[in-house]
PDB file of C-alpha atoms in Angstrom:
ATOM      1  CA  MET A   1       0.307  -0.045   0.037  1.00 45.00           C
ATOM      2  CA  SER A   2       2.957   2.279   0.457  1.00 45.00           C
ATOM      3  CA  GLU A   3       2.995   3.377  -3.316  1.00 48.00           C
ATOM      4  CA  PHE A   4      -0.665   4.722  -3.248  1.00 43.00           C
ATOM      5  CA  ARG A   5       0.703   7.297  -0.496  1.00 47.00           C
ATOM      6  CA  GLY A   6       1.288  10.937  -1.563  1.00 47.00           C
ATOM      7  CA  LYS A   7      -1.034  13.555  -3.736  1.00 50.00           C
ATOM      8  CA  ASN A   8      -2.595  11.581  -5.639  1.00 47.00           C
ATOM      9  CA  TYR A   9      -3.805   8.253  -3.422  1.00 44.00           C
ATOM     10  CA  PRO A  10      -7.526   9.920  -2.757  1.00 50.00           C
ATOM     11  CA  ARG A  11      -8.120  10.186  -6.591  1.00 50.00           C
ATOM     12  CA  ILE A  12      -6.650   6.749  -7.139  1.00 47.00           C
ATOM     13  CA  HIS A  13      -8.784   5.542  -4.048  1.00 46.00           C
ATOM     14  CA  SER A  14     -11.749   6.886  -5.514  1.00 51.00           C
ATOM     15  CA  LEU A  15     -11.087   5.186  -9.043  1.00 48.00           C
ATOM     16  CA  VAL A  16     -10.710   1.572  -7.348  1.00 46.00           C
ATOM     17  CA  THR A  17     -13.411   1.787  -4.922  1.00 48.00           C
ATOM     18  CA  ALA A  18     -16.294   3.905  -6.810  1.00 48.00           C
ATOM     19  CA  GLY A  19     -17.604   0.797  -9.186  1.00 56.00           C
ATOM     20  CA  THR A  20     -18.080   1.091 -12.927  1.00 62.00           C
ATOM     21  CA  LEU A  21     -17.817   3.965 -14.867  1.00 63.00           C
ATOM     22  CA  ARG A  22     -21.292   4.031 -15.478  1.00 62.00           C
ATOM     23  CA  GLU A  23     -22.166   4.588 -12.042  1.00 70.00           C
ATOM     24  CA  ARG A  24     -19.478   7.171 -11.474  1.00 68.00           C
ATOM     25  CA  LEU A  25     -20.867   9.374 -14.378  1.00 68.00           C
ATOM     26  CA  ALA A  26     -24.296   8.556 -12.838  1.00 70.00           C
ATOM     27  CA  GLU A  27     -23.224  10.168  -9.759  1.00 73.00           C
ATOM     28  CA  ARG A  28     -22.437  13.387 -11.221  1.00 72.00           C
ATOM     29  CA  LEU A  29     -25.340  14.315 -13.227  1.00 71.00           C
ATOM     30  CA  PRO A  30     -27.932  16.534 -12.080  1.00 73.00           C
ATOM     31  CA  GLN A  31     -31.291  14.920 -10.578  1.00 74.00           C
ATOM     32  CA  GLY A  32     -33.458  13.379 -13.357  1.00 72.00           C
ATOM     33  CA  VAL A  33     -31.025  12.946 -16.157  1.00 69.00           C
ATOM     34  CA  GLU A  34     -30.052   9.599 -17.024  1.00 69.00           C
ATOM     35  CA  LEU A  35     -26.989   8.337 -19.074  1.00 61.00           C
ATOM     36  CA  PRO A  36     -28.500   6.491 -22.548  1.00 60.00           C
ATOM     37  CA  ARG A  37     -28.457   2.642 -22.237  1.00 59.00           C
ATOM     38  CA  TYR A  38     -25.951   1.179 -24.437  1.00 54.00           C
ATOM     39  CA  ARG A  39     -28.176  -1.823 -25.604  1.00 55.00           C
ATOM     40  CA  ASP A  40     -30.759   0.426 -26.799  1.00 59.00           C
ATOM     41  CA  GLY A  41     -28.163   2.209 -28.976  1.00 63.00           C
ATOM     42  CA  ALA A  42     -26.796  -0.808 -30.375  1.00 67.00           C
ATOM     43  CA  ALA A  43     -30.414  -2.068 -31.021  1.00 70.00           C
ATOM     44  CA  ARG A  44     -31.207   1.135 -32.910  1.00 69.00           C
ATOM     45  CA  VAL A  45     -28.226   1.040 -34.978  1.00 72.00           C
ATOM     46  CA  LEU A  46     -28.438  -2.544 -35.770  1.00 75.00           C
ATOM     47  CA  ARG A  47     -32.255  -1.972 -36.648  1.00 72.00           C
ATOM     48  CA  HIS A  48     -31.334   0.613 -38.996  1.00 70.00           C
ATOM     49  CA  TRP A  49     -28.503  -1.094 -40.615  1.00 75.00           C
ATOM     50  CA  LEU A  50     -30.784  -4.000 -41.432  1.00 76.00           C
ATOM     51  CA  PHE A  51     -33.294  -1.334 -43.121  1.00 71.00           C
ATOM     52  CA  TYR A  52     -30.222   0.199 -44.553  1.00 72.00           C
ATOM     53  CA  LEU A  53     -29.214  -3.069 -45.943  1.00 74.00           C
ATOM     54  CA  PHE A  54     -32.610  -4.154 -47.231  1.00 74.00           C
ATOM     55  CA  THR A  55     -33.410  -0.955 -48.772  1.00 69.00           C
ATOM     56  CA  ARG A  56     -29.877  -0.342 -50.758  1.00 71.00           C
ATOM     57  CA  GLY A  57     -27.845  -3.937 -50.319  1.00 77.00           C
ATOM     58  CA  VAL A  58     -30.659  -6.072 -51.624  1.00 77.00           C
ATOM     59  CA  PRO A  59     -31.198  -4.414 -54.729  1.00 75.00           C
ATOM     60  CA  ALA A  60     -27.201  -4.159 -55.605  1.00 78.00           C
ATOM     61  CA  ALA A  61     -26.349  -7.390 -54.567  1.00 84.00           C
ATOM     62  CA  THR A  62     -29.657  -8.622 -56.747  1.00 83.00           C
ATOM     63  CA  GLY A  63     -27.953  -6.410 -59.723  1.00 78.00           C
ATOM     64  CA  LEU A  64     -24.429  -8.451 -58.787  1.00 83.00           C
ATOM     65  CA  VAL A  65     -25.873 -12.014 -58.651  1.00 88.00           C
ATOM     66  CA  ILE A  66     -27.890 -11.414 -62.127  1.00 86.00           C
ATOM     67  CA  LEU A  67     -24.797 -10.303 -63.930  1.00 80.00           C
ATOM     68  CA  PRO A  68     -23.290 -13.789 -65.016  1.00 84.00           C
ATOM     69  CA  PHE A  69     -26.189 -14.550 -66.208  1.00 86.00           C
ATOM     70  CA  LEU A  70     -26.918 -11.890 -68.686  1.00 81.00           C
ATOM     71  CA  THR A  71     -23.569 -11.583 -70.120  1.00 82.00           C
ATOM     72  CA  ARG A  72     -24.069 -15.590 -70.968  1.00 86.00           C
ATOM     73  CA  SER A  73     -28.042 -14.807 -72.613  1.00 89.00           C
ATOM     74  CA  LEU A  74     -27.022 -11.751 -74.279  1.00 87.00           C
ATOM     75  CA  THR A  75     -25.056 -10.682 -77.433  1.00 89.00           C
ATOM     76  CA  VAL A  76     -22.429  -7.976 -77.559  1.00 88.00           C
ATOM     77  CA  ALA A  77     -24.838  -5.575 -78.906  1.00 87.00           C
ATOM     78  CA  GLN A  78     -27.680  -6.261 -76.147  1.00 87.00           C
ATOM     79  CA  PHE A  79     -24.962  -6.232 -73.327  1.00 86.00           C
ATOM     80  CA  GLY A  80     -23.741  -2.843 -74.618  1.00 86.00           C
ATOM     81  CA  VAL A  81     -27.276  -1.395 -74.744  1.00 86.00           C
ATOM     82  CA  LEU A  82     -28.243  -2.512 -71.276  1.00 85.00           C
ATOM     83  CA  ALA A  83     -24.766  -0.678 -69.954  1.00 86.00           C
ATOM     84  CA  LEU A  84     -25.691   1.868 -71.622  1.00 87.00           C
ATOM     85  CA  ALA A  85     -28.999   2.098 -70.132  1.00 88.00           C
ATOM     86  CA  GLN A  86     -27.829   1.305 -66.432  1.00 87.00           C
ATOM     87  CA  THR A  87     -25.225   3.748 -67.252  1.00 89.00           C
ATOM     88  CA  LEU A  88     -27.881   6.457 -68.241  1.00 89.00           C
ATOM     89  CA  ILE A  89     -30.416   5.581 -65.367  1.00 88.00           C
ATOM     90  CA  SER A  90     -27.659   6.159 -62.774  1.00 87.00           C
ATOM     91  CA  LEU A  91     -26.615   9.759 -64.172  1.00 89.00           C
ATOM     92  CA  GLY A  92     -30.530  10.541 -64.578  1.00 88.00           C
ATOM     93  CA  TRP A  93     -31.321   9.662 -61.027  1.00 84.00           C
ATOM     94  CA  THR A  94     -28.057  11.462 -59.747  1.00 86.00           C
ATOM     95  CA  VAL A  95     -29.208  14.391 -61.602  1.00 86.00           C
ATOM     96  CA  THR A  96     -32.875  14.326 -60.904  1.00 87.00           C
ATOM     97  CA  GLY A  97     -33.653  13.357 -57.470  1.00 84.00           C
ATOM     98  CA  SER A  98     -30.683  11.884 -55.132  1.00 84.00           C
ATOM     99  CA  TRP A  99     -30.668  15.136 -53.294  1.00 87.00           C
ATOM    100  CA  LEU A 100     -34.228  15.143 -52.404  1.00 87.00           C
ATOM    101  CA  GLY A 101     -33.727  12.032 -49.714  1.00 84.00           C
ATOM    102  CA  ALA A 102     -30.692  13.684 -48.134  1.00 83.00           C
ATOM    103  CA  ALA A 103     -32.991  16.848 -47.939  1.00 85.00           C
ATOM    104  CA  ILE A 104     -36.214  14.429 -46.310  1.00 86.00           C
ATOM    105  CA  VAL A 105     -34.077  12.954 -43.900  1.00 81.00           C
ATOM    106  CA  ARG A 106     -32.388  16.268 -42.926  1.00 82.00           C
ATOM    107  CA  GLU A 107     -35.366  18.958 -42.752  1.00 84.00           C
ATOM    108  CA  TRP A 108     -38.047  15.876 -41.206  1.00 82.00           C
ATOM    109  CA  SER A 109     -37.039  16.079 -37.508  1.00 79.00           C
ATOM    110  CA  GLY A 110     -37.040  19.720 -37.356  1.00 82.00           C
ATOM    111  CA  HIS A 111     -40.300  20.367 -38.680  1.00 82.00           C
ATOM    112  CA  ALA A 112     -41.573  17.285 -36.908  1.00 80.00           C
ATOM    113  CA  ALA A 113     -40.214  18.886 -33.686  1.00 80.00           C
ATOM    114  CA  ARG A 114     -41.882  22.265 -34.296  1.00 83.00           C
ATOM    115  CA  GLU A 115     -45.157  20.546 -35.266  1.00 84.00           C
ATOM    116  CA  GLU A 116     -44.895  21.625 -38.971  1.00 85.00           C
ATOM    117  CA  ILE A 117     -45.603  18.532 -41.093  1.00 86.00           C
ATOM    118  CA  PRO A 118     -48.020  20.562 -43.076  1.00 89.00           C
ATOM    119  CA  ARG A 119     -45.426  23.246 -44.209  1.00 88.00           C
ATOM    120  CA  PHE A 120     -42.547  20.210 -44.894  1.00 87.00           C
ATOM    121  CA  ALA A 121     -45.666  18.370 -47.451  1.00 89.00           C
ATOM    122  CA  ARG A 122     -45.476  21.603 -48.886  1.00 90.00           C
ATOM    123  CA  VAL A 123     -41.726  21.645 -49.253  1.00 88.00           C
ATOM    124  CA  LEU A 124     -41.527  18.213 -50.139  1.00 88.00           C
ATOM    125  CA  ALA A 125     -44.308  18.623 -53.091  1.00 90.00           C
ATOM    126  CA  ARG A 126     -42.390  21.378 -54.348  1.00 92.00           C
ATOM    127  CA  GLY A 127     -39.115  19.605 -54.251  1.00 90.00           C
ATOM    128  CA  PHE A 128     -40.883  16.702 -55.978  1.00 90.00           C
ATOM    129  CA  ARG A 129     -42.450  18.664 -58.733  1.00 92.00           C
ATOM    130  CA  TRP A 130     -38.321  20.197 -59.414  1.00 92.00           C
ATOM    131  CA  ALA A 131     -37.178  17.017 -59.538  1.00 90.00           C
ATOM    132  CA  VAL A 132     -39.813  15.370 -62.212  1.00 90.00           C
ATOM    133  CA  PHE A 133     -38.963  18.785 -64.135  1.00 93.00           C
ATOM    134  CA  THR A 134     -35.149  17.654 -63.684  1.00 92.00           C
ATOM    135  CA  LEU A 135     -36.639  14.040 -65.262  1.00 90.00           C
ATOM    136  CA  ILE A 136     -38.617  15.531 -67.656  1.00 92.00           C
ATOM    137  CA  ALA A 137     -35.239  17.759 -69.171  1.00 93.00           C
ATOM    138  CA  PHE A 138     -32.971  14.829 -68.886  1.00 91.00           C
ATOM    139  CA  VAL A 139     -35.336  12.557 -70.705  1.00 89.00           C
ATOM    140  CA  ALA A 140     -35.841  15.701 -73.312  1.00 91.00           C
ATOM    141  CA  ALA A 141     -32.045  15.305 -73.087  1.00 90.00           C
ATOM    142  CA  ILE A 142     -31.835  11.540 -74.380  1.00 88.00           C
ATOM    143  CA  ALA A 143     -34.406  12.203 -76.741  1.00 87.00           C
ATOM    144  CA  ALA A 144     -32.546  14.912 -78.660  1.00 90.00           C
ATOM    145  CA  PHE A 145     -29.379  11.690 -78.662  1.00 87.00           C
ATOM    146  CA  GLY A 146     -31.863   9.690 -79.695  1.00 84.00           C
ATOM    147  CA  ALA A 147     -32.818  11.423 -82.820  1.00 86.00           C
ATOM    148  CA  VAL A 148     -28.944  10.573 -83.746  1.00 87.00           C
ATOM    149  CA  ASP A 149     -28.724   7.040 -81.958  1.00 86.00           C
ATOM    150  CA  HIS A 150     -30.858   4.127 -82.268  1.00 84.00           C
ATOM    151  CA  ALA A 151     -29.681   2.542 -78.989  1.00 83.00           C
ATOM    152  CA  MET A 152     -30.833   5.590 -77.325  1.00 84.00           C
ATOM    153  CA  ARG A 153     -34.132   5.933 -78.507  1.00 85.00           C
ATOM    154  CA  ALA A 154     -34.265   2.308 -77.673  1.00 85.00           C
ATOM    155  CA  VAL A 155     -33.512   2.632 -74.001  1.00 86.00           C
ATOM    156  CA  MET A 156     -35.295   6.045 -73.500  1.00 87.00           C
ATOM    157  CA  PRO A 157     -38.584   4.746 -72.074  1.00 89.00           C
ATOM    158  CA  PHE A 158     -36.823   2.051 -69.767  1.00 88.00           C
ATOM    159  CA  VAL A 159     -34.470   4.863 -68.500  1.00 88.00           C
ATOM    160  CA  ALA A 160     -37.363   7.581 -67.930  1.00 89.00           C
ATOM    161  CA  LEU A 161     -39.384   4.932 -65.908  1.00 90.00           C
ATOM    162  CA  SER A 162     -36.455   3.671 -64.031  1.00 89.00           C
ATOM    163  CA  CYS A 163     -35.388   7.353 -62.750  1.00 88.00           C
ATOM    164  CA  LEU A 164     -39.079   8.207 -61.760  1.00 89.00           C
ATOM    165  CA  GLY A 165     -39.235   4.815 -60.032  1.00 88.00           C
ATOM    166  CA  GLN A 166     -36.237   5.308 -58.099  1.00 86.00           C
ATOM    167  CA  LEU A 167     -37.121   8.864 -57.493  1.00 87.00           C
ATOM    168  CA  LEU A 168     -40.133   7.757 -55.872  1.00 88.00           C
ATOM    169  CA  GLN A 169     -38.515   4.614 -54.220  1.00 85.00           C
ATOM    170  CA  ASN A 170     -35.933   6.983 -52.651  1.00 84.00           C
ATOM    171  CA  ILE A 171     -38.795   9.086 -51.237  1.00 86.00           C
ATOM    172  CA  ALA A 172     -40.553   6.649 -49.602  1.00 84.00           C
ATOM    173  CA  VAL A 173     -37.562   5.077 -48.012  1.00 79.00           C
ATOM    174  CA  SER A 174     -36.252   8.810 -47.048  1.00 83.00           C
ATOM    175  CA  LEU A 175     -39.547   9.274 -45.330  1.00 83.00           C
ATOM    176  CA  LEU A 176     -39.735   5.914 -43.441  1.00 77.00           C
ATOM    177  CA  ALA A 177     -35.704   6.432 -42.268  1.00 75.00           C
ATOM    178  CA  ALA A 178     -36.467  10.047 -41.176  1.00 77.00           C
ATOM    179  CA  ARG A 179     -39.047   9.128 -38.711  1.00 74.00           C
ATOM    180  CA  LEU A 180     -36.996   6.056 -37.858  1.00 66.00           C
ATOM    181  CA  ARG A 181     -34.447   8.427 -36.322  1.00 62.00           C
TER     182      ARG A 181
END
């Protein structure tokens, strides 16, 4: 016990005898304030991770699994058209609506806390109209290139519908994710 003598002994003694870190921190908090439970936080993170995996990971994995089958069943020209369509869908989605999901998740909690859900709905409707307008402009650009290239003209309806579908899916998933936060 001689090594504990001196200036630091009371502090070392309190660290050794006070119990767990959680108990020591709880003693220093104001009355009525509790520390968050780690298990609840871990469950929330796991739940959100599974939700994210289902909404983002499963479609990506499906595309990865089906790719070897497509390469064997499509001709080189057909596979080129498919690659063109996938590239245009990714570009169109990025240009037209990927920003809207991030805005929903960012803004929902503030509007919900202030009980301004009707205002949030109006802003969301305005954002959706803007996304549809940019989608129409993107499809018009593809149509202009489609006048020159047969492959672009062939994939234009699929690109337009896929971008619209991704826009709607992203709005739905973002609204759900925002409410889970």
